[in-house]
mmCIF file of C-alpha atoms in Angstrom:
data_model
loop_
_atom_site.group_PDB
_atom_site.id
_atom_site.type_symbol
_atom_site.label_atom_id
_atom_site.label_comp_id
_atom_site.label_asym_id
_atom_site.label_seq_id
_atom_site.Cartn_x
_atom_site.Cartn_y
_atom_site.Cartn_z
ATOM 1 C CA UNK T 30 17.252 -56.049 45.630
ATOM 2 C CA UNK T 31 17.354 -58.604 42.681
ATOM 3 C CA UNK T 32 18.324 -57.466 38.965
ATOM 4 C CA UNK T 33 14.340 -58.135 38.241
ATOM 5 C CA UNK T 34 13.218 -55.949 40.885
ATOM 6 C CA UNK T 35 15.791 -52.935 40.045
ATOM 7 C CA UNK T 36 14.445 -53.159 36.140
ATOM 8 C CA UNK T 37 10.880 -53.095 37.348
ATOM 9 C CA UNK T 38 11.532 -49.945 39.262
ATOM 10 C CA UNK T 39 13.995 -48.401 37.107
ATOM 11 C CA UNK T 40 10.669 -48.953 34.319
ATOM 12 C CA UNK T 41 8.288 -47.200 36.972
ATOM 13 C CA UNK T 42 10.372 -44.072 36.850
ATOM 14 C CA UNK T 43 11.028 -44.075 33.368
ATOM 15 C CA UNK T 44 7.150 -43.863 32.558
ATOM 16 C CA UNK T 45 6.954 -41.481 35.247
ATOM 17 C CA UNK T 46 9.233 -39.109 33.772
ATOM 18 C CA UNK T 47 7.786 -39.707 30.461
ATOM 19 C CA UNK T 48 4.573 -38.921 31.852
ATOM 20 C CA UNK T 49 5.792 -35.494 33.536
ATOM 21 C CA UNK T 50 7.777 -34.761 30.096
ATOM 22 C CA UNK T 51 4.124 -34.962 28.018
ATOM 23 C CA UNK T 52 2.191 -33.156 30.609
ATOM 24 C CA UNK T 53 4.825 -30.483 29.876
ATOM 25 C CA UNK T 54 4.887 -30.295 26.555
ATOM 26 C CA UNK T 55 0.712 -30.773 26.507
ATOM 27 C CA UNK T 56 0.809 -27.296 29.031
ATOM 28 C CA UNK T 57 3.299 -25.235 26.684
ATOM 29 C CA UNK T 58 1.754 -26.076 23.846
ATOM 30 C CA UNK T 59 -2.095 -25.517 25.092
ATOM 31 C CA UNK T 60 -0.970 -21.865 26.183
ATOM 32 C CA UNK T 61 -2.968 -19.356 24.687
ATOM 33 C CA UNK T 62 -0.946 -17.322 22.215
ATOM 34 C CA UNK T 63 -0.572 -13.376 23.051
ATOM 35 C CA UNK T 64 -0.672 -11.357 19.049
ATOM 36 C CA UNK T 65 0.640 -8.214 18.999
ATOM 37 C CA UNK T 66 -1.451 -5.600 19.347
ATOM 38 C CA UNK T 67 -1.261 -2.438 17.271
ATOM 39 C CA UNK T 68 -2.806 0.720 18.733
ATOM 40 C CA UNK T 69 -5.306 2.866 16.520
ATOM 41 C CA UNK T 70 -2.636 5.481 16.317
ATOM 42 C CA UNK T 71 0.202 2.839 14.940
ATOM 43 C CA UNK T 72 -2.336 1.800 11.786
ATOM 44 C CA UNK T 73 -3.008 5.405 11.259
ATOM 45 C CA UNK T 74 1.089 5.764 10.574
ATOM 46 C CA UNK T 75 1.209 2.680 8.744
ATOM 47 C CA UNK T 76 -1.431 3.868 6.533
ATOM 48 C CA UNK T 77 -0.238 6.982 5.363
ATOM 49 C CA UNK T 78 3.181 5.542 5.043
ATOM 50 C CA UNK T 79 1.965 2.596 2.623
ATOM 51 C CA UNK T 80 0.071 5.482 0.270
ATOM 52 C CA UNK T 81 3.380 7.643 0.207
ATOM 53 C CA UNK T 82 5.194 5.058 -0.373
ATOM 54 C CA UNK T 83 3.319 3.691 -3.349
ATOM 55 C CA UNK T 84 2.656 6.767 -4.986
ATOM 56 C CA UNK T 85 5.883 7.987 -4.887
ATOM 57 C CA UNK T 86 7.917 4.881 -6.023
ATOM 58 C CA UNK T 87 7.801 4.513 -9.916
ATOM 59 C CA UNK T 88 7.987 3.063 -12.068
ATOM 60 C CA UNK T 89 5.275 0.953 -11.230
ATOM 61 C CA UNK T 90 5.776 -2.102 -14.195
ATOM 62 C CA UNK T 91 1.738 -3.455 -13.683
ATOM 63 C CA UNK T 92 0.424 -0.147 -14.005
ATOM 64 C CA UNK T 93 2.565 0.488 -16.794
ATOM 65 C CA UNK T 94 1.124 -2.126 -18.621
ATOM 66 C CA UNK T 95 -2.383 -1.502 -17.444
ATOM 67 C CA UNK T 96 -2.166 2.133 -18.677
ATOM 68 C CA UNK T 97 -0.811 0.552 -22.104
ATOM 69 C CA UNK T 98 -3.405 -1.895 -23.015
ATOM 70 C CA UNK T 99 -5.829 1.682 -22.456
ATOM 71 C CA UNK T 100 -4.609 3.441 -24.232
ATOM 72 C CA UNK T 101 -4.454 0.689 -27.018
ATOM 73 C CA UNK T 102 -7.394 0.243 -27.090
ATOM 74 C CA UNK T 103 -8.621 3.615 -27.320
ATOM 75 C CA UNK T 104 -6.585 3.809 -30.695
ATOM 76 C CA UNK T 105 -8.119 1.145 -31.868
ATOM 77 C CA UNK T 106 -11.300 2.007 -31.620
ATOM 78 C CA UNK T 107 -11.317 5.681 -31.529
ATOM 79 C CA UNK T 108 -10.639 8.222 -28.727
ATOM 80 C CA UNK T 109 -14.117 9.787 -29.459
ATOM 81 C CA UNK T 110 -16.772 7.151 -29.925
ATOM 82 C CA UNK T 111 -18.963 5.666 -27.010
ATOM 83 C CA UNK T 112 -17.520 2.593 -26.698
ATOM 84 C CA UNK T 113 -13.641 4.666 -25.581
ATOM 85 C CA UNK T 114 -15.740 5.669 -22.468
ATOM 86 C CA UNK T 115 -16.572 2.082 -21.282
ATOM 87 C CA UNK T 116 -12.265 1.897 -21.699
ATOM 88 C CA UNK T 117 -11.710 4.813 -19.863
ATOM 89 C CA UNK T 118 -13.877 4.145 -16.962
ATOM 90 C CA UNK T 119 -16.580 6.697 -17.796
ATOM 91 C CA UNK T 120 -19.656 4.587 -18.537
ATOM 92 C CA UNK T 121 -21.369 2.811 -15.693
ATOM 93 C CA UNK T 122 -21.985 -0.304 -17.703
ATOM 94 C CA UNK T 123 -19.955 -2.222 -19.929
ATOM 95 C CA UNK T 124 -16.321 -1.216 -18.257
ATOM 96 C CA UNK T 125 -13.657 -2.806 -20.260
ATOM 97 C CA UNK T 126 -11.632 -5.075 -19.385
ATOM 98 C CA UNK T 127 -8.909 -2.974 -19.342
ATOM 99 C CA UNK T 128 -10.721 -0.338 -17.267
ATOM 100 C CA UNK T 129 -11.089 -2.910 -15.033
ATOM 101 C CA UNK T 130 -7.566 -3.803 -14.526
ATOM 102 C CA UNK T 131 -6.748 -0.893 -13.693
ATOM 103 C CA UNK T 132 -9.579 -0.414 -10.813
ATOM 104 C CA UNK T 133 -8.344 -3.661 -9.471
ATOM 105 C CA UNK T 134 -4.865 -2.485 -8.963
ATOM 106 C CA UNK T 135 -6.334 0.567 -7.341
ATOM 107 C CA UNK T 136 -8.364 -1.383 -5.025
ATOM 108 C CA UNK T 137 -5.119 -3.908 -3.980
ATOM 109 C CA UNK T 138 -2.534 -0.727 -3.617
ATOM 110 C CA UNK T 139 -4.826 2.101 -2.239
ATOM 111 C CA UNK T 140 -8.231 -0.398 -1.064
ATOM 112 C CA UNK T 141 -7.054 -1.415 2.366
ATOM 113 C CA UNK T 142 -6.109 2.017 3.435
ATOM 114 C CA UNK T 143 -8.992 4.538 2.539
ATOM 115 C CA UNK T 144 -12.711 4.722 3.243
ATOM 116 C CA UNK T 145 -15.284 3.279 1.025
ATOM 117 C CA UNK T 146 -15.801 6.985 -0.039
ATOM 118 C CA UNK T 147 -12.434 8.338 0.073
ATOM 119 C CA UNK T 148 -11.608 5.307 -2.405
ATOM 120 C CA UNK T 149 -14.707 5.515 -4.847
ATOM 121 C CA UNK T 150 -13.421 9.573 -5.294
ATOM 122 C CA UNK T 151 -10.113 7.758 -6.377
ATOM 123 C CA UNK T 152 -11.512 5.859 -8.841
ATOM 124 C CA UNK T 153 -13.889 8.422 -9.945
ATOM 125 C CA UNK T 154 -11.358 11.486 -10.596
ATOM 126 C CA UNK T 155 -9.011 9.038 -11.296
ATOM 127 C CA UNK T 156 -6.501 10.441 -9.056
ATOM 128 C CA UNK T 157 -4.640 7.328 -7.869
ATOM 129 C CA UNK T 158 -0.956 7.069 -8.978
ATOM 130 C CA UNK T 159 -1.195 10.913 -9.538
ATOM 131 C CA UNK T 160 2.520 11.447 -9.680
ATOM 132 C CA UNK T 161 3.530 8.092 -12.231
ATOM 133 C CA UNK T 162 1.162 10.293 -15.006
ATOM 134 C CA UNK T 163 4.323 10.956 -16.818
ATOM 135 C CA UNK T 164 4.759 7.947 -18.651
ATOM 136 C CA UNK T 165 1.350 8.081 -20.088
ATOM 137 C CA UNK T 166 3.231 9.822 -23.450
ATOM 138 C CA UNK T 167 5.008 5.839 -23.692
ATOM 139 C CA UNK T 168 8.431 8.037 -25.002
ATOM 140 C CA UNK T 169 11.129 5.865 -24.031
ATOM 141 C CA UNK T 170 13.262 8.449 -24.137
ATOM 142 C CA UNK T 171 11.724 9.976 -21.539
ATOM 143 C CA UNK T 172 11.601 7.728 -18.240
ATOM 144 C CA UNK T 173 12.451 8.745 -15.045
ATOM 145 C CA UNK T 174 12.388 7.244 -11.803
ATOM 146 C CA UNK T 175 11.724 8.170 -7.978
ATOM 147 C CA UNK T 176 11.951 6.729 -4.763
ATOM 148 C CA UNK T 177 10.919 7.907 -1.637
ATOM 149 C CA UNK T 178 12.627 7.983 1.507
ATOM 150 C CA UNK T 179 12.278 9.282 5.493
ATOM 151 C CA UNK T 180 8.733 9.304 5.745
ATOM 152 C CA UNK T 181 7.730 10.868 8.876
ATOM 153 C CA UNK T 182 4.108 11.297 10.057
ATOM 154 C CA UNK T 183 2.545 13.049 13.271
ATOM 155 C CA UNK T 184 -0.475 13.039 15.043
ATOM 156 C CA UNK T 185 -1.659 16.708 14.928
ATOM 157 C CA UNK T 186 -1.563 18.006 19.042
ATOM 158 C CA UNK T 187 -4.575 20.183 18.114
ATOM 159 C CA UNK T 188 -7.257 18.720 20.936
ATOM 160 C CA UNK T 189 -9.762 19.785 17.728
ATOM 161 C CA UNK T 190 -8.219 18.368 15.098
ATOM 162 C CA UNK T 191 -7.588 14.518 16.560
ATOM 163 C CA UNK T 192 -7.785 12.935 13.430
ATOM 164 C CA UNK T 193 -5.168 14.572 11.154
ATOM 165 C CA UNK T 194 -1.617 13.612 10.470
ATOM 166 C CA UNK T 195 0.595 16.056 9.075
ATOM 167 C CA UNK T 196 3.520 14.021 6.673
ATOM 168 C CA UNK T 197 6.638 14.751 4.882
ATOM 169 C CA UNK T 198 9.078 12.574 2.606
ATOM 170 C CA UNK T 199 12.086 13.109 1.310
ATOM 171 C CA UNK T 200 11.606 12.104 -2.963
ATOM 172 C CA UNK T 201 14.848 11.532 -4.876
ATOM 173 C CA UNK T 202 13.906 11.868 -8.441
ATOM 174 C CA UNK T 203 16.228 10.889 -11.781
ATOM 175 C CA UNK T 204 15.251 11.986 -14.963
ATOM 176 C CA UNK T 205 15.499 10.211 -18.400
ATOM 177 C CA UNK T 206 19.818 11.381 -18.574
ATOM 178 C CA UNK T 207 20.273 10.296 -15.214
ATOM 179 C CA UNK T 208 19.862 13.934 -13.692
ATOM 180 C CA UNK T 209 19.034 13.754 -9.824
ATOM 181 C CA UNK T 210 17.270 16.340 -7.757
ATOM 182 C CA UNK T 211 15.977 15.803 -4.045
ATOM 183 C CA UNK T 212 11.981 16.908 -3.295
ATOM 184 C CA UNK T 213 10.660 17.111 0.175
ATOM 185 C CA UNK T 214 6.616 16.477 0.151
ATOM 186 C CA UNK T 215 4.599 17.571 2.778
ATOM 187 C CA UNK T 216 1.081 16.887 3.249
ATOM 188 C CA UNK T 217 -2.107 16.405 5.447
ATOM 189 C CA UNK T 218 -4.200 13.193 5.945
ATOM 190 C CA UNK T 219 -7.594 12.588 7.594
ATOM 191 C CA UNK T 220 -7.800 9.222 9.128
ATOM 192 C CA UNK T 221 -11.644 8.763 9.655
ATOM 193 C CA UNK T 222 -11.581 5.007 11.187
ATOM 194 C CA UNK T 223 -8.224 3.313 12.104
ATOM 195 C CA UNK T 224 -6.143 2.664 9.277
ATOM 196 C CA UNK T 225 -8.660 4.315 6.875
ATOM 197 C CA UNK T 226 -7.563 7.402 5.728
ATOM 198 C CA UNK T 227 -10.785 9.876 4.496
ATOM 199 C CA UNK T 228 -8.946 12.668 3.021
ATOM 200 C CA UNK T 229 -5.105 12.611 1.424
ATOM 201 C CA UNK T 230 -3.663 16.050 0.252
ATOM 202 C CA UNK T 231 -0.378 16.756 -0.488
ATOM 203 C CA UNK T 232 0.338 20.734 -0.026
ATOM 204 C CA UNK T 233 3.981 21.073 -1.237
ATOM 205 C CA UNK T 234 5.695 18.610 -3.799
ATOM 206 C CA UNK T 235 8.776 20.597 -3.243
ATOM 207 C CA UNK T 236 8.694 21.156 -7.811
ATOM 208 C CA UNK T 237 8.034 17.408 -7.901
ATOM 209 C CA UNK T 238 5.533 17.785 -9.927
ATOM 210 C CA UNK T 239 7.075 20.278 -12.563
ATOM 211 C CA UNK T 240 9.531 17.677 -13.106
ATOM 212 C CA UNK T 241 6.711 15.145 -13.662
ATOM 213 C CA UNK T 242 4.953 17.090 -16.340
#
């Protein structure tokens, strides 16, 4: 075989293996992708755990500062006039700015995790970030801090309560002198839909929220 004919063959098989090379690349990269799936049960969990673990971690700076410009404002214009409703959420028209704010933090830390009902009772009665009400006095002096640990939550094995989930967490608080004292919290949740939790109580703070006030 001459020199021309071996380069003429040797270029068939290198376009040959090029050829087998892109047809394999062009079949592992057209392969559908398999996501993760995440039973009902699994968003339930991550649920509850998200809402424990937000309300129960402070301080929380942006609501800090939320709270702040509120009560600001209120000074400014007077605790007791019409126009301190519209700041503190009360009137259904007008809502301040700074009402606002604060109803768009609710809606990013609690929103993706409650019902559209179980959520509009938050920002009704105002209950969101229940446990970071002590620092509504703004006394330096008198910060404290709390972070929550082991979080462990169960689907209830009563066949006639399927939807509940019975929680606890372990809450290590440290007041303003650096004072530490351990809280377990146990609780009850309602998940309504997956992921959506319709009813959040909290039975036993465990004097958590003695220490608050």
């Amino acid at each position: 075989m001459s020199i021309k004919q071996i380069k003429k063959v040797g270029g068939i098989l290198f376009l040959i293996s090029m050829c087998f090379l892109f047809t394999g690349c062009l079949k592992e990269n057209t392969e559908p992708q398999v996501e993760a799936v995440v039973s009902s049960e699994d968003k339930n969990i991550i649920a509850v755990q998200a809402v424990l673990e937000s309300e129960f971690t402070v301080p929380n700076e942006e609501y800090l500062v939320i709270v702040k410009n509120i009560d600001k404002k209120m000074t400014e214009i007077g605790s007791n006039t019409p126009e301190a409703n519209e700041v503190n959420g009360v009137e259904e028209s007008g809502v301040s700015d700074e009402w606002r704010a604060y109803e768009d933090l609710v809606k990013k830390t609690y929103g993706p995790y409650f019902t559209d009902n179980a959520y509009d009772s938050l920002i009704s009665n105002v209950i969101a970030f229940k446990y970071h009400y002590g620092y509504l006095g703004f006394d330096e002096n008198l910060r404290y801090k709390m972070k929550v640990s082991n979080i462990q939550v169960t689907k209830s094995e009563n066949i006639n309560t399927p939807k509940f989930y019975d929680f606890t967490a372990q809450v290590e608080y440290t007041n303003n002198t650096g004072a530490v004292s351990q809280h377990e919290v146990k609780g009850t949740a309602i998940l309504a839909e997956p992921g959506k939790i319709g009813k959040f109580e909290i039975r036993d703070d465990g004097g958590l929220g003695e220490q608050v006030r």
